[in-house]
Backbone as ProteinMPNN parsed JSONL, in Angstrom:
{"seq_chain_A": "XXXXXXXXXXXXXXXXXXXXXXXXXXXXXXXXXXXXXXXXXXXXXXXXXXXXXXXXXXXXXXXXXXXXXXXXXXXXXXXXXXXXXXXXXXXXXXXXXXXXXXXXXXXXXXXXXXXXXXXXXXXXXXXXXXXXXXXXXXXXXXXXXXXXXXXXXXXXXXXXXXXXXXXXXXXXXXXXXXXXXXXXXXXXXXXXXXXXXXXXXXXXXXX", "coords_chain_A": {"N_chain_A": [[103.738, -15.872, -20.088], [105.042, -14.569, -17.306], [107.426, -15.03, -14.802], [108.535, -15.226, -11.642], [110.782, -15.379, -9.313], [110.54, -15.603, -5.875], [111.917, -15.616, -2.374], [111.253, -16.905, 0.781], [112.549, -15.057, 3.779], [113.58, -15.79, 7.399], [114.219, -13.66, 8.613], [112.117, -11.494, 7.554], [109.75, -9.034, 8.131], [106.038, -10.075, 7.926], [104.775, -7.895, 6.704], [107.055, -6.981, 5.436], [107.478, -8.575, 3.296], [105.346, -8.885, 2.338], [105.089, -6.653, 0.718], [107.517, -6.756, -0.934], [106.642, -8.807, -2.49], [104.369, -8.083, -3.58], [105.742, -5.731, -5.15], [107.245, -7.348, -6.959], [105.252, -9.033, -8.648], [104.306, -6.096, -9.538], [102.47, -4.335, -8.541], [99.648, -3.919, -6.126], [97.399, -4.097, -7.154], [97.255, -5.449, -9.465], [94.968, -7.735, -11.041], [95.061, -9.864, -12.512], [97.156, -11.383, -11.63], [98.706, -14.574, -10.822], [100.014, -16.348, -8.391], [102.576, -18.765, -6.642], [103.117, -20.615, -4.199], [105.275, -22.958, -2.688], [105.68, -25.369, -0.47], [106.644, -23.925, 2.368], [106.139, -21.301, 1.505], [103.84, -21.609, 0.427], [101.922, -22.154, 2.667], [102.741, -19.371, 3.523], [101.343, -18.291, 1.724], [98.456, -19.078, 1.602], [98.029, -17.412, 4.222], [98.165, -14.845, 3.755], [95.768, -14.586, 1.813], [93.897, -14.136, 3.423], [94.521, -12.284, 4.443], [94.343, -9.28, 3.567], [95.899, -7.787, 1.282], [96.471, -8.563, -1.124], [95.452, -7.926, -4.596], [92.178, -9.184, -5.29], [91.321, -10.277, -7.296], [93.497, -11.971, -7.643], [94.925, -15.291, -8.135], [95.772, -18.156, -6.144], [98.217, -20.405, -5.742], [98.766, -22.79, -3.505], [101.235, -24.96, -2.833], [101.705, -28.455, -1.311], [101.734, -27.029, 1.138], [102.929, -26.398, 4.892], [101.218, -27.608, 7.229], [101.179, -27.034, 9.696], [101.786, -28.429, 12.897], [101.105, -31.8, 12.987], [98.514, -31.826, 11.531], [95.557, -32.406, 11.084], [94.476, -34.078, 8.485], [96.807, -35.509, 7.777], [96.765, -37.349, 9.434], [96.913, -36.984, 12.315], [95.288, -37.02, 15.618], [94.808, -35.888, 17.328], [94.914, -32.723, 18.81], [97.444, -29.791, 18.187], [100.033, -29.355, 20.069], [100.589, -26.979, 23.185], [103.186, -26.165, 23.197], [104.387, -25.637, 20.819], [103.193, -23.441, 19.257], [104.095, -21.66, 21.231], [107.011, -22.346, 20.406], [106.673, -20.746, 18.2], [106.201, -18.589, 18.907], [108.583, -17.462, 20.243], [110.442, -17.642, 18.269], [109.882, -15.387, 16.441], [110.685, -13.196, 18.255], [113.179, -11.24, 18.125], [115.765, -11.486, 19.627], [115.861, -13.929, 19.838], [115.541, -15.151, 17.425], [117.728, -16.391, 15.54], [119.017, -18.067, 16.939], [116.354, -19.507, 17.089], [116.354, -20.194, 14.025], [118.008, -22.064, 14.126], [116.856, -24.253, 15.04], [115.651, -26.899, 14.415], [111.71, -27.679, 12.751], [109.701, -29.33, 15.191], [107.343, -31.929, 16.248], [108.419, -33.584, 13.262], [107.182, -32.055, 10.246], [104.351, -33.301, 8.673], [103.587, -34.197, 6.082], [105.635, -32.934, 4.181], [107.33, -34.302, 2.793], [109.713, -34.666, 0.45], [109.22, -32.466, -0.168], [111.101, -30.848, 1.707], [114.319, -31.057, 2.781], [114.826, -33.101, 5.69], [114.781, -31.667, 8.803], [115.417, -29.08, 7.687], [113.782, -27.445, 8.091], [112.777, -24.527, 9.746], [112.471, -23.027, 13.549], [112.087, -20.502, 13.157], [112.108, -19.706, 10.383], [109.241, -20.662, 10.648], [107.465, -19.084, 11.84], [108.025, -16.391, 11.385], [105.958, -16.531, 9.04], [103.127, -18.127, 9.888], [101.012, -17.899, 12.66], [99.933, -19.859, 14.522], [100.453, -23.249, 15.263], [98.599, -24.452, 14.016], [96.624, -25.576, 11.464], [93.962, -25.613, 11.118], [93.426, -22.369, 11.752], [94.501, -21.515, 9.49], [93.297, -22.24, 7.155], [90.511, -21.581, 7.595], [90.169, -18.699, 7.28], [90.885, -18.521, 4.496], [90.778, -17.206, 1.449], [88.186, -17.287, -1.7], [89.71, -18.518, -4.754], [91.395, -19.515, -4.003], [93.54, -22.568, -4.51], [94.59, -25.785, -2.755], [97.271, -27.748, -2.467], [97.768, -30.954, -2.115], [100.254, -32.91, -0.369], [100.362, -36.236, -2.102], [102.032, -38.059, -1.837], [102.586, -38.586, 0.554], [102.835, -41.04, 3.772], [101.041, -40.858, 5.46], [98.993, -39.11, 4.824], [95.563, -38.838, 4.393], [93.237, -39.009, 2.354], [90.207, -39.044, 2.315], [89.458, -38.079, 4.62], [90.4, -35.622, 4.606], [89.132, -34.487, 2.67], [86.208, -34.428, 3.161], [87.254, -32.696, 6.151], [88.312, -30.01, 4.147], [86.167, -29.226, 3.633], [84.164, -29.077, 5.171], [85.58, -26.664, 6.848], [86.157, -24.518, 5.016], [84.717, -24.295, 1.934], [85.228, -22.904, -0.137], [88.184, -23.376, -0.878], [89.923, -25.182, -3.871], [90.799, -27.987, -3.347], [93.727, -30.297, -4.441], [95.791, -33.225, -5.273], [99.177, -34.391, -5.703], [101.849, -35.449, -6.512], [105.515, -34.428, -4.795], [107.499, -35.416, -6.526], [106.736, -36.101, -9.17], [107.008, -36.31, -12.417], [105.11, -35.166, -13.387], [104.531, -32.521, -12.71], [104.979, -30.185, -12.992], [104.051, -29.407, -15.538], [101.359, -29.952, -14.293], [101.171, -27.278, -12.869], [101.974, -25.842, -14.878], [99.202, -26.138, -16.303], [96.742, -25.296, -14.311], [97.99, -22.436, -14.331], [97.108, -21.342, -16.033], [94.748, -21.629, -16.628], [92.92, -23.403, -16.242], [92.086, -26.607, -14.221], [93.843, -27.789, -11.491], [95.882, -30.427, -12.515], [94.394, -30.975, -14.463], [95.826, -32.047, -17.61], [95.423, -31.227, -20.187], [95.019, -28.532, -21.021], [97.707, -27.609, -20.53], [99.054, -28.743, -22.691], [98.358, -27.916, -24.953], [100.24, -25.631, -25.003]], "CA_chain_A": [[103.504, -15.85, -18.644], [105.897, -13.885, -16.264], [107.813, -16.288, -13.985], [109.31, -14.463, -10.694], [111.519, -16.216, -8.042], [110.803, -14.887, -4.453], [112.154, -16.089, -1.343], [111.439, -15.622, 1.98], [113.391, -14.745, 4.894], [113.123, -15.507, 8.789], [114.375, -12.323, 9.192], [111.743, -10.335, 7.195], [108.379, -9.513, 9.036], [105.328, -10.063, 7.125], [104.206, -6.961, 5.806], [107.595, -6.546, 4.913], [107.613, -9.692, 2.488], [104.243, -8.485, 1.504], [105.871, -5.168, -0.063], [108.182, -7.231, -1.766], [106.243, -9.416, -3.329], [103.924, -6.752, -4.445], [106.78, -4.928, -6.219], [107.945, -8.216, -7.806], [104.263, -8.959, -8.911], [103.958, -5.396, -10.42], [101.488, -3.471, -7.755], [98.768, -4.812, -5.115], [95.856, -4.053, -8.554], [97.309, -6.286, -10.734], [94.063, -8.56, -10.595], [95.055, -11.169, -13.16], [98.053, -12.353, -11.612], [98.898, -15.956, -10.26], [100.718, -16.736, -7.182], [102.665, -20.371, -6.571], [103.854, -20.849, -3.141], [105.709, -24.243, -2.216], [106.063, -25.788, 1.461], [106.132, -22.839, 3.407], [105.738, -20.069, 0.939], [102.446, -22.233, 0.32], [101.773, -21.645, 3.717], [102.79, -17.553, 3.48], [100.172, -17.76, 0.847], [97.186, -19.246, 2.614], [97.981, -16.452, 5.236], [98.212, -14.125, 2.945], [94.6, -14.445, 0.95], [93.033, -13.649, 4.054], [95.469, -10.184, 5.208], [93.601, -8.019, 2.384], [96.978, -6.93, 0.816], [96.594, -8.671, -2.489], [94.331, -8.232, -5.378], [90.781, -10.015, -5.011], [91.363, -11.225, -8.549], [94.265, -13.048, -7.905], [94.553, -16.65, -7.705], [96.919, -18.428, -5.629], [98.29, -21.983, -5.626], [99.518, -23.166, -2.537], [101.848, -26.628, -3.144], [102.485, -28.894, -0.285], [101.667, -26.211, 2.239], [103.268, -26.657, 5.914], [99.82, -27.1, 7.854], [101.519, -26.647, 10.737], [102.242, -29.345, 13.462], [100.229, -32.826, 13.669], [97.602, -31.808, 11.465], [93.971, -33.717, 10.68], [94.578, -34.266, 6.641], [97.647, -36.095, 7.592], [96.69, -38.403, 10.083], [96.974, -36.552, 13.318], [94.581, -37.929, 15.918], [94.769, -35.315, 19.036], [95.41, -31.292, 18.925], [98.502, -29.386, 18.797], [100.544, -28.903, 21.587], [100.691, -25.558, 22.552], [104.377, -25.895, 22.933], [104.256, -25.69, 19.03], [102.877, -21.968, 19.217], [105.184, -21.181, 22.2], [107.995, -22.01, 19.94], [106.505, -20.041, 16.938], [106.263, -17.027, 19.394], [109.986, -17.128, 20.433], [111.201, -17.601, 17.059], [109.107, -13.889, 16.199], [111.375, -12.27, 18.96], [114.617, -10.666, 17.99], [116.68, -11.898, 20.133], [115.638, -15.488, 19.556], [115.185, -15.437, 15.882], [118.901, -16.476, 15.167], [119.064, -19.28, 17.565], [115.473, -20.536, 16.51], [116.897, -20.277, 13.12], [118.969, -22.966, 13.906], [116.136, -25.767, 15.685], [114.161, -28.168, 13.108], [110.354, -27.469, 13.379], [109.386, -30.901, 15.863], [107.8, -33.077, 15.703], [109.038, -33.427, 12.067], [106.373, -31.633, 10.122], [104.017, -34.359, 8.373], [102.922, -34.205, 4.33], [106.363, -32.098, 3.66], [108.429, -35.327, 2.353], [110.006, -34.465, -0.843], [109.618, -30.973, -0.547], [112.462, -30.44, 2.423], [114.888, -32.122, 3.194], [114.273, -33.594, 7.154], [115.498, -31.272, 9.935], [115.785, -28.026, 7.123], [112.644, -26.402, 8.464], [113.216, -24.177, 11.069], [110.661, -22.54, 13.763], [112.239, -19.037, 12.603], [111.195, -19.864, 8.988], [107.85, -21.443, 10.333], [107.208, -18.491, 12.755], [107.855, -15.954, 10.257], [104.915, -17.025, 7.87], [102.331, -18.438, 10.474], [101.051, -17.352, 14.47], [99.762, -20.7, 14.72], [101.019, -24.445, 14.562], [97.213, -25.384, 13.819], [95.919, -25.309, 9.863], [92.583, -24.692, 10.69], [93.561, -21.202, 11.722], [95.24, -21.201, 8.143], [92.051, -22.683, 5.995], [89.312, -20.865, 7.449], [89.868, -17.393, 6.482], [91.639, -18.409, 3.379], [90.15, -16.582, 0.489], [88.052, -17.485, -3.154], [90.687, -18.083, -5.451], [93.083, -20.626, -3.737], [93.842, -24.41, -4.833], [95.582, -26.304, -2.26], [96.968, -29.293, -3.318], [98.77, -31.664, -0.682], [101.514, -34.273, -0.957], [100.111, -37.506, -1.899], [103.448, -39.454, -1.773], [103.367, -38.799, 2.504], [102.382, -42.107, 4.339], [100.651, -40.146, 6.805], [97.965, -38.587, 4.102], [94.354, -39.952, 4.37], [92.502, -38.332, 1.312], [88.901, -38.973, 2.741], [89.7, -37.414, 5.738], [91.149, -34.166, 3.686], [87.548, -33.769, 1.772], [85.966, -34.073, 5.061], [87.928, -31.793, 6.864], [88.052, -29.515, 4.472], [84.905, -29.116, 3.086], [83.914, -28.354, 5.978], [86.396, -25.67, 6.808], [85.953, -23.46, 3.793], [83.899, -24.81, 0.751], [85.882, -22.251, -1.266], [89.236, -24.086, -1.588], [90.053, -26.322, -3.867], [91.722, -29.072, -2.972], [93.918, -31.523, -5.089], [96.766, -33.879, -4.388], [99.731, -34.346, -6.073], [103.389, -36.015, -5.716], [106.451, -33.641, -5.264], [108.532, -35.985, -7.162], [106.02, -36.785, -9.679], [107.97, -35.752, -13.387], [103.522, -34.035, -14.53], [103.934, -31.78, -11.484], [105.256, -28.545, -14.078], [102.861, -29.724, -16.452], [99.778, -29.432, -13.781], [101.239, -26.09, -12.21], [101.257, -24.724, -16.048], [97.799, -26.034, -16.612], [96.375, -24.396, -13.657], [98.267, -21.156, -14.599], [96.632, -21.261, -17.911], [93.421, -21.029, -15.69], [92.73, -25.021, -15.792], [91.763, -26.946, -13.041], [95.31, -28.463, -11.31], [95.82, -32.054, -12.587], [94.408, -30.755, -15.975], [97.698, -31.772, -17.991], [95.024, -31.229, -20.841], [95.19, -27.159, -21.0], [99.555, -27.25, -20.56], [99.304, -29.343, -23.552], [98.179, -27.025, -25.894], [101.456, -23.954, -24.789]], "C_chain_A": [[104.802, -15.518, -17.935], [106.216, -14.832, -15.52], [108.576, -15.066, -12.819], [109.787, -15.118, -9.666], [111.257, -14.922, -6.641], [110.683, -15.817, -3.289], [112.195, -15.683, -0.138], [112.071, -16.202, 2.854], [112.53, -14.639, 6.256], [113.193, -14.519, 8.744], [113.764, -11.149, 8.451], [110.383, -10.296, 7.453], [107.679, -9.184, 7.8], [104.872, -8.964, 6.556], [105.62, -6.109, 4.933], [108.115, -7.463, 3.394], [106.603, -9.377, 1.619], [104.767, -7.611, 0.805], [106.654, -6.136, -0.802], [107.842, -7.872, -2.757], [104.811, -8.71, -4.245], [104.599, -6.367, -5.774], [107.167, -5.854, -7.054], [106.628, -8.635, -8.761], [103.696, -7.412, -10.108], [102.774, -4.447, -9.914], [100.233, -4.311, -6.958], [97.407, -4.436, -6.597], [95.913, -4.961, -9.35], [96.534, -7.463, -10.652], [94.844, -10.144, -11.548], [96.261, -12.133, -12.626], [97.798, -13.443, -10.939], [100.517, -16.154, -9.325], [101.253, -17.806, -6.828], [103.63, -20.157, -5.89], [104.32, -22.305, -3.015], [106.476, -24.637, -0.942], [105.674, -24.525, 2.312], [105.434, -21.562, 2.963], [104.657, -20.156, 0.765], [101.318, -21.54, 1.736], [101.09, -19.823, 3.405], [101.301, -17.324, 2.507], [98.792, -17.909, 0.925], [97.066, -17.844, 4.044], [97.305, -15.37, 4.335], [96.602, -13.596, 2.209], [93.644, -13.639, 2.012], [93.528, -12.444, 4.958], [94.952, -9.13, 4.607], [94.6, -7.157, 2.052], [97.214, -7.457, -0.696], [95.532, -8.426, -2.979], [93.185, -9.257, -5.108], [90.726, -10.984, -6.508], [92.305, -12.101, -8.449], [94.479, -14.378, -7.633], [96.301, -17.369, -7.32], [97.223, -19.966, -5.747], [98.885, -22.385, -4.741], [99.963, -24.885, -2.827], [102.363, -26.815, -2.153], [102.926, -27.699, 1.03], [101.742, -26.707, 3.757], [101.906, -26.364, 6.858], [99.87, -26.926, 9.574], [101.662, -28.156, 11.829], [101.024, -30.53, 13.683], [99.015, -32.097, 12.602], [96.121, -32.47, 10.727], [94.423, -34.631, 9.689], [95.956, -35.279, 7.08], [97.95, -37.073, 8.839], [96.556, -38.006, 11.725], [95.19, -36.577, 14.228], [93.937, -36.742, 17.314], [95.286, -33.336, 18.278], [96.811, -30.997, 19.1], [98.73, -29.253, 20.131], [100.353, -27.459, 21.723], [102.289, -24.936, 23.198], [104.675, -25.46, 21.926], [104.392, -24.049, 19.246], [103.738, -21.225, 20.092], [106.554, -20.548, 21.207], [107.794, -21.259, 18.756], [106.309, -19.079, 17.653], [107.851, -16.652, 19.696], [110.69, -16.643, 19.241], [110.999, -15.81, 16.495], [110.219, -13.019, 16.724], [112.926, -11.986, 18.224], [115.78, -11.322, 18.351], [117.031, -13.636, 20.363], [116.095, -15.86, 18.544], [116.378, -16.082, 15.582], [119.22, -18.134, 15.672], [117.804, -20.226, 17.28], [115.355, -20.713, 14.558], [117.354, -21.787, 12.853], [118.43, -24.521, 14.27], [115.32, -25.55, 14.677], [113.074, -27.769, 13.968], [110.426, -29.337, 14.322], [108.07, -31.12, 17.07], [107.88, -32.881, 14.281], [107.583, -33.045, 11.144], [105.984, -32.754, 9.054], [103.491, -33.736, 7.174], [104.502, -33.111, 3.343], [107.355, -32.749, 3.011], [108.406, -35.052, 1.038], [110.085, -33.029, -1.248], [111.06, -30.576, 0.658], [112.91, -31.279, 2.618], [114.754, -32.04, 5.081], [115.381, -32.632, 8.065], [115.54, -29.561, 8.951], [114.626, -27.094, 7.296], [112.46, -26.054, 9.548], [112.035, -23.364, 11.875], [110.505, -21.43, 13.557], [111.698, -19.272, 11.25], [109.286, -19.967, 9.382], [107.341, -19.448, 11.095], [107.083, -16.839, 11.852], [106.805, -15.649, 9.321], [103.436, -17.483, 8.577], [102.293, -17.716, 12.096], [100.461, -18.314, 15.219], [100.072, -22.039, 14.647], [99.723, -25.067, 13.974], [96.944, -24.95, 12.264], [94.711, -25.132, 10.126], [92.54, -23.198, 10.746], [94.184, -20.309, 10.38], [94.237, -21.471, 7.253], [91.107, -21.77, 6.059], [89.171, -19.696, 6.993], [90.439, -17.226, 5.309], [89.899, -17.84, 2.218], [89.53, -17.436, -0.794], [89.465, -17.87, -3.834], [92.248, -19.171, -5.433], [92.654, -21.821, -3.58], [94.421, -24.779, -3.888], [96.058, -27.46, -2.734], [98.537, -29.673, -2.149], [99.191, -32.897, -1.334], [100.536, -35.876, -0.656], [101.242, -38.672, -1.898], [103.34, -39.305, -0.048], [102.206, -40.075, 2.576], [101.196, -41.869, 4.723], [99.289, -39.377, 5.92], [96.414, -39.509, 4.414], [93.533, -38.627, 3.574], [90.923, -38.245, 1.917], [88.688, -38.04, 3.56], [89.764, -35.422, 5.18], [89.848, -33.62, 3.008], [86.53, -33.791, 2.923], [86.033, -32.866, 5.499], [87.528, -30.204, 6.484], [87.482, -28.384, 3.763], [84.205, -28.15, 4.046], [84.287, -27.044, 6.65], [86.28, -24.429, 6.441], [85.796, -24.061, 2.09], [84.114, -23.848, -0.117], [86.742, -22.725, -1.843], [89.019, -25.06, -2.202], [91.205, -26.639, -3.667], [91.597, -29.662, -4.206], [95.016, -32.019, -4.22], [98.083, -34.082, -5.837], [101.426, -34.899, -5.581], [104.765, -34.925, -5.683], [107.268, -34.364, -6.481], [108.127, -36.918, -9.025], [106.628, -35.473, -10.855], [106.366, -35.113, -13.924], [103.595, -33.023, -13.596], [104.19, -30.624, -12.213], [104.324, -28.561, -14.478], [101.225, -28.835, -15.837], [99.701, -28.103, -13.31], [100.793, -25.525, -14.011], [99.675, -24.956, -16.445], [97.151, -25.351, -15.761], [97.062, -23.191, -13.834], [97.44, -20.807, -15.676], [95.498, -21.195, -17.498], [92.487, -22.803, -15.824], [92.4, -25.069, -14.575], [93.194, -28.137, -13.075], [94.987, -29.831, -11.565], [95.346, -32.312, -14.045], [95.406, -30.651, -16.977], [96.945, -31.34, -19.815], [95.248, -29.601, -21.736], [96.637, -27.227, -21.205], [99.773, -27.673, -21.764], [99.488, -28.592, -24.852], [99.454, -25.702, -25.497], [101.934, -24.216, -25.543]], "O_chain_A": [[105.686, -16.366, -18.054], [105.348, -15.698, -15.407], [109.131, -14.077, -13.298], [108.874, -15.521, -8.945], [111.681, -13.77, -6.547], [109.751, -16.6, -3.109], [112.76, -14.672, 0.281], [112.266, -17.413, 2.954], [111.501, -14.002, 6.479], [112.086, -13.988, 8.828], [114.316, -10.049, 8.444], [109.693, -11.266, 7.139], [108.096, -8.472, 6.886], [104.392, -9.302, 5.474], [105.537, -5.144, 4.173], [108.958, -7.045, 2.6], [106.718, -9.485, 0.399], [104.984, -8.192, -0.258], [105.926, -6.327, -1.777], [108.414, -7.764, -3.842], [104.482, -8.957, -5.406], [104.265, -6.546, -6.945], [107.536, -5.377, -8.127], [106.987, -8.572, -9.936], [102.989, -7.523, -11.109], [102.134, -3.815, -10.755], [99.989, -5.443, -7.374], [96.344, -5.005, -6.347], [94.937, -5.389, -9.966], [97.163, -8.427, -10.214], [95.024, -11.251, -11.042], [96.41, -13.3, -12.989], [96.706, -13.492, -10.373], [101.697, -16.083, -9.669], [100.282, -18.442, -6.418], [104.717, -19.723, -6.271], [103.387, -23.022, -3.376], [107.588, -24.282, -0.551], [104.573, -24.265, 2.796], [104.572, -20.915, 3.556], [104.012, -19.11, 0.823], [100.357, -20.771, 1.717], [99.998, -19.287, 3.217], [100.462, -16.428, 2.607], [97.994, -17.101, 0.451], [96.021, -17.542, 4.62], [96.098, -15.137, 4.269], [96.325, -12.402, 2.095], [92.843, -12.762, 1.686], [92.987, -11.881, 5.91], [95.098, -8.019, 5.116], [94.506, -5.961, 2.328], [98.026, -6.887, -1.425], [94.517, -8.545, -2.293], [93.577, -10.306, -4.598], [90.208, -12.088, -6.677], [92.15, -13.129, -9.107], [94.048, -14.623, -6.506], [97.406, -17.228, -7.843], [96.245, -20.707, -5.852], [100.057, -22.453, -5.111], [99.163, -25.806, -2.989], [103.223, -26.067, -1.686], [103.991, -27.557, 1.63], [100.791, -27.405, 4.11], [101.549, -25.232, 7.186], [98.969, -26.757, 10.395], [101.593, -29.15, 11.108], [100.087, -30.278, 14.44], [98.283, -31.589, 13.452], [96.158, -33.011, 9.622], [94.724, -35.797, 9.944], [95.965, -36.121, 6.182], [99.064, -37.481, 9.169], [96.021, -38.882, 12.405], [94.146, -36.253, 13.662], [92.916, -36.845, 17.994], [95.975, -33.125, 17.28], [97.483, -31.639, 19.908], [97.951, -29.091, 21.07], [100.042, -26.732, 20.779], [102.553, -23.785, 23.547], [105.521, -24.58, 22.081], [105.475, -23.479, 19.379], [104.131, -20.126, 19.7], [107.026, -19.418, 21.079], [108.842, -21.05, 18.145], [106.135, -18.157, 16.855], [108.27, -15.545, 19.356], [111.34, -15.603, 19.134], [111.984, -15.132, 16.203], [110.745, -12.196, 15.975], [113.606, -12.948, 17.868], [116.661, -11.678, 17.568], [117.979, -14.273, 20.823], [116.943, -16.75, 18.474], [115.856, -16.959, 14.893], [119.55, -19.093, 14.973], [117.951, -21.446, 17.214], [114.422, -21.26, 13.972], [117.189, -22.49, 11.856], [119.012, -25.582, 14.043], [114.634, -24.637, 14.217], [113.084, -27.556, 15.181], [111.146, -30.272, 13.971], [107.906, -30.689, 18.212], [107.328, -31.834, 13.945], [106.712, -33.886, 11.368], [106.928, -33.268, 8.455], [102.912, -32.66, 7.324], [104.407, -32.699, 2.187], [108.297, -32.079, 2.588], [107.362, -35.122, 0.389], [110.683, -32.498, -2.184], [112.008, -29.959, 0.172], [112.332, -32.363, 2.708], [114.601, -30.958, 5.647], [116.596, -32.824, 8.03], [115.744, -28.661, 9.766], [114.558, -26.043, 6.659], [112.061, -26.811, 10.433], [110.973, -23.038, 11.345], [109.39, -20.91, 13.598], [110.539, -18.874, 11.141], [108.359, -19.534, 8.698], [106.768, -18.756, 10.253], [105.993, -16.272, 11.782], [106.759, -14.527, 8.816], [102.468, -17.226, 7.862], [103.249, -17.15, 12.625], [100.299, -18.085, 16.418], [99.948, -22.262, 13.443], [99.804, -26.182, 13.458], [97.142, -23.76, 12.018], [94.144, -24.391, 9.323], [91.779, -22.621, 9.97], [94.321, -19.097, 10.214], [94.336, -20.709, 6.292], [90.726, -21.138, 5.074], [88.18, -19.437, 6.311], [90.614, -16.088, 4.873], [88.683, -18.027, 2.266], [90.261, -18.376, -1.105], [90.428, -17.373, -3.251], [93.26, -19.447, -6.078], [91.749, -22.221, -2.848], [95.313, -23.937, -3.779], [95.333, -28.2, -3.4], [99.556, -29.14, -1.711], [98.801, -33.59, -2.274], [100.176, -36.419, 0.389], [101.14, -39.897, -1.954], [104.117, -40.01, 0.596], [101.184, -40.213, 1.904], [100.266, -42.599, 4.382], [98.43, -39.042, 6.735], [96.369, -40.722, 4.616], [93.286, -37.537, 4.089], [90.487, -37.094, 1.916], [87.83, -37.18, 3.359], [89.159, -34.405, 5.519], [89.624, -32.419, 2.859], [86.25, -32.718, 3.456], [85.152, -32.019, 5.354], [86.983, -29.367, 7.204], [87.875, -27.267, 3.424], [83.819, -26.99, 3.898], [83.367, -26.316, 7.022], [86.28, -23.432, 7.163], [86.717, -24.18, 1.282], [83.265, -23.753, -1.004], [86.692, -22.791, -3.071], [88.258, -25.929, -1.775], [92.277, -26.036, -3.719], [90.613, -29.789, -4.934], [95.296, -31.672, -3.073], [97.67, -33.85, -6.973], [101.969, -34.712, -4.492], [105.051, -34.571, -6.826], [107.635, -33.632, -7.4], [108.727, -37.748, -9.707], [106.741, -34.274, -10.598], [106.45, -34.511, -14.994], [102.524, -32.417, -13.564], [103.304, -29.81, -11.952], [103.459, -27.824, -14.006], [100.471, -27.96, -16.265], [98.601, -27.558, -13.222], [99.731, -25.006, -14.354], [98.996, -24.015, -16.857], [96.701, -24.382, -16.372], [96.393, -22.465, -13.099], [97.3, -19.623, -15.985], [94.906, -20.401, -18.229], [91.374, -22.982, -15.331], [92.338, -24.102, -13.816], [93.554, -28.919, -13.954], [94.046, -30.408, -11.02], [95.62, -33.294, -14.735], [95.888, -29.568, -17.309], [97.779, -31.153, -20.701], [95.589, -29.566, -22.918], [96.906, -26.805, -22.329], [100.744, -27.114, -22.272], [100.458, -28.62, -25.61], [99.141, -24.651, -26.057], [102.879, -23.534, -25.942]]}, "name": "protein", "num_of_chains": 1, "seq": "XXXXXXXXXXXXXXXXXXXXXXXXXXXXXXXXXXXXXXXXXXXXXXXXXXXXXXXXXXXXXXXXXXXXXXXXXXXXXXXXXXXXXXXXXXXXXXXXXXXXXXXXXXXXXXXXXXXXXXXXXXXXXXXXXXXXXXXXXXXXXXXXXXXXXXXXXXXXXXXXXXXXXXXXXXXXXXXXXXXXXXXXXXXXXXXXXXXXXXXXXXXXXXX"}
């Protein structure tokens, strides 16, 4: 199994990240491949399923995906602001991007503990990757094909709520849960690569 590091950049607009990760991938046909975004790239990759620039075969894993500000699955009680989206439109601009580079997403984004460290997620990173602070605008047109699997070490998680939510949503994803800091978390990513179901440490066992 092919392993490829790609990182993205405030400063590279989405279809230009898309091209990249194409080329690092090996062409937009290559149906069999597997995709594993984490925190934001998670994110990029829920966007992503539903842009029609990757393969239809490919399967994505989004880990601990940034669902954007305050949202349901993690306890949030009331709607974004739509300061949130304000500041994810500035950040977009040119002449912003540099300076919103430099401001923490806020309020401090909720289920992301263990994957960033606090204050290192900026609204140029977030802004970048999303056009919304809301996750339902990120679930619903997500594609066949993609696992999400959300931080069960955050406080702020309510699992019931999350099958609920988002079931309702799009009865394509699955959902699991998982700890960043949890020493099976390789394990379950290689079992779901191996075409398992994530949390299956049963499949990694056998490599």
């Amino acid at each position: 199994m092919d392993c490829h590091e790609f990182l993205l950049s405030p400063g590279l607009s989405l279809a230009g990240s898309l091209k990249s990760l194409i080329e690092r991938v090996g062409g937009a046909h290559q149906k069999d491949a597997i995709l594993v975004g984490v925190g934001l790239a998670g994110t990029w990759l829920l966007g992503l399923s539903a842009f029609g620039g990757l393969a239809s075969g490919m399967r994505l894993l989004a880990l601990f995906p940034y669902l954007g500000v305050d949202p349901a699955p993690y306890g949030a009680q009331r709607s974004t602001s739509n300061w949130c989206d304000r500041w994810l439109r500035m950040a977009r601009l040119p002449l912003l991007g540099s300076v919103m580079a430099q401001a923490a997403v806020t309020p401090s984004p909720r289920g992301l503990e263990g994957v960033y460290l606090p204050g290192t997620l900026s609204w140029a990173h977030a802004g970048a990757v999303m056009d919304k602070s809301d996750f339902v605008s990120l679930i619903v047109p997500a594609s066949a094909g993609v696992t999400v699997v959300l931080n069960n070490a955050s406080s702020d998680l309510v699992v019931e709520r999350t099958q609920v939510v988002f079931a309702a949503l799009n009865d394509q994803i699955e959902l699991a849960y998982a700890d960043p800091g949890s020493g099976e978390l390789a394990h379950q990513v290689v079992a779901w690569a191996q075409g398992g179901t994530f949390g299956d440490l049963r499949v990694a066992s056998h490599a």
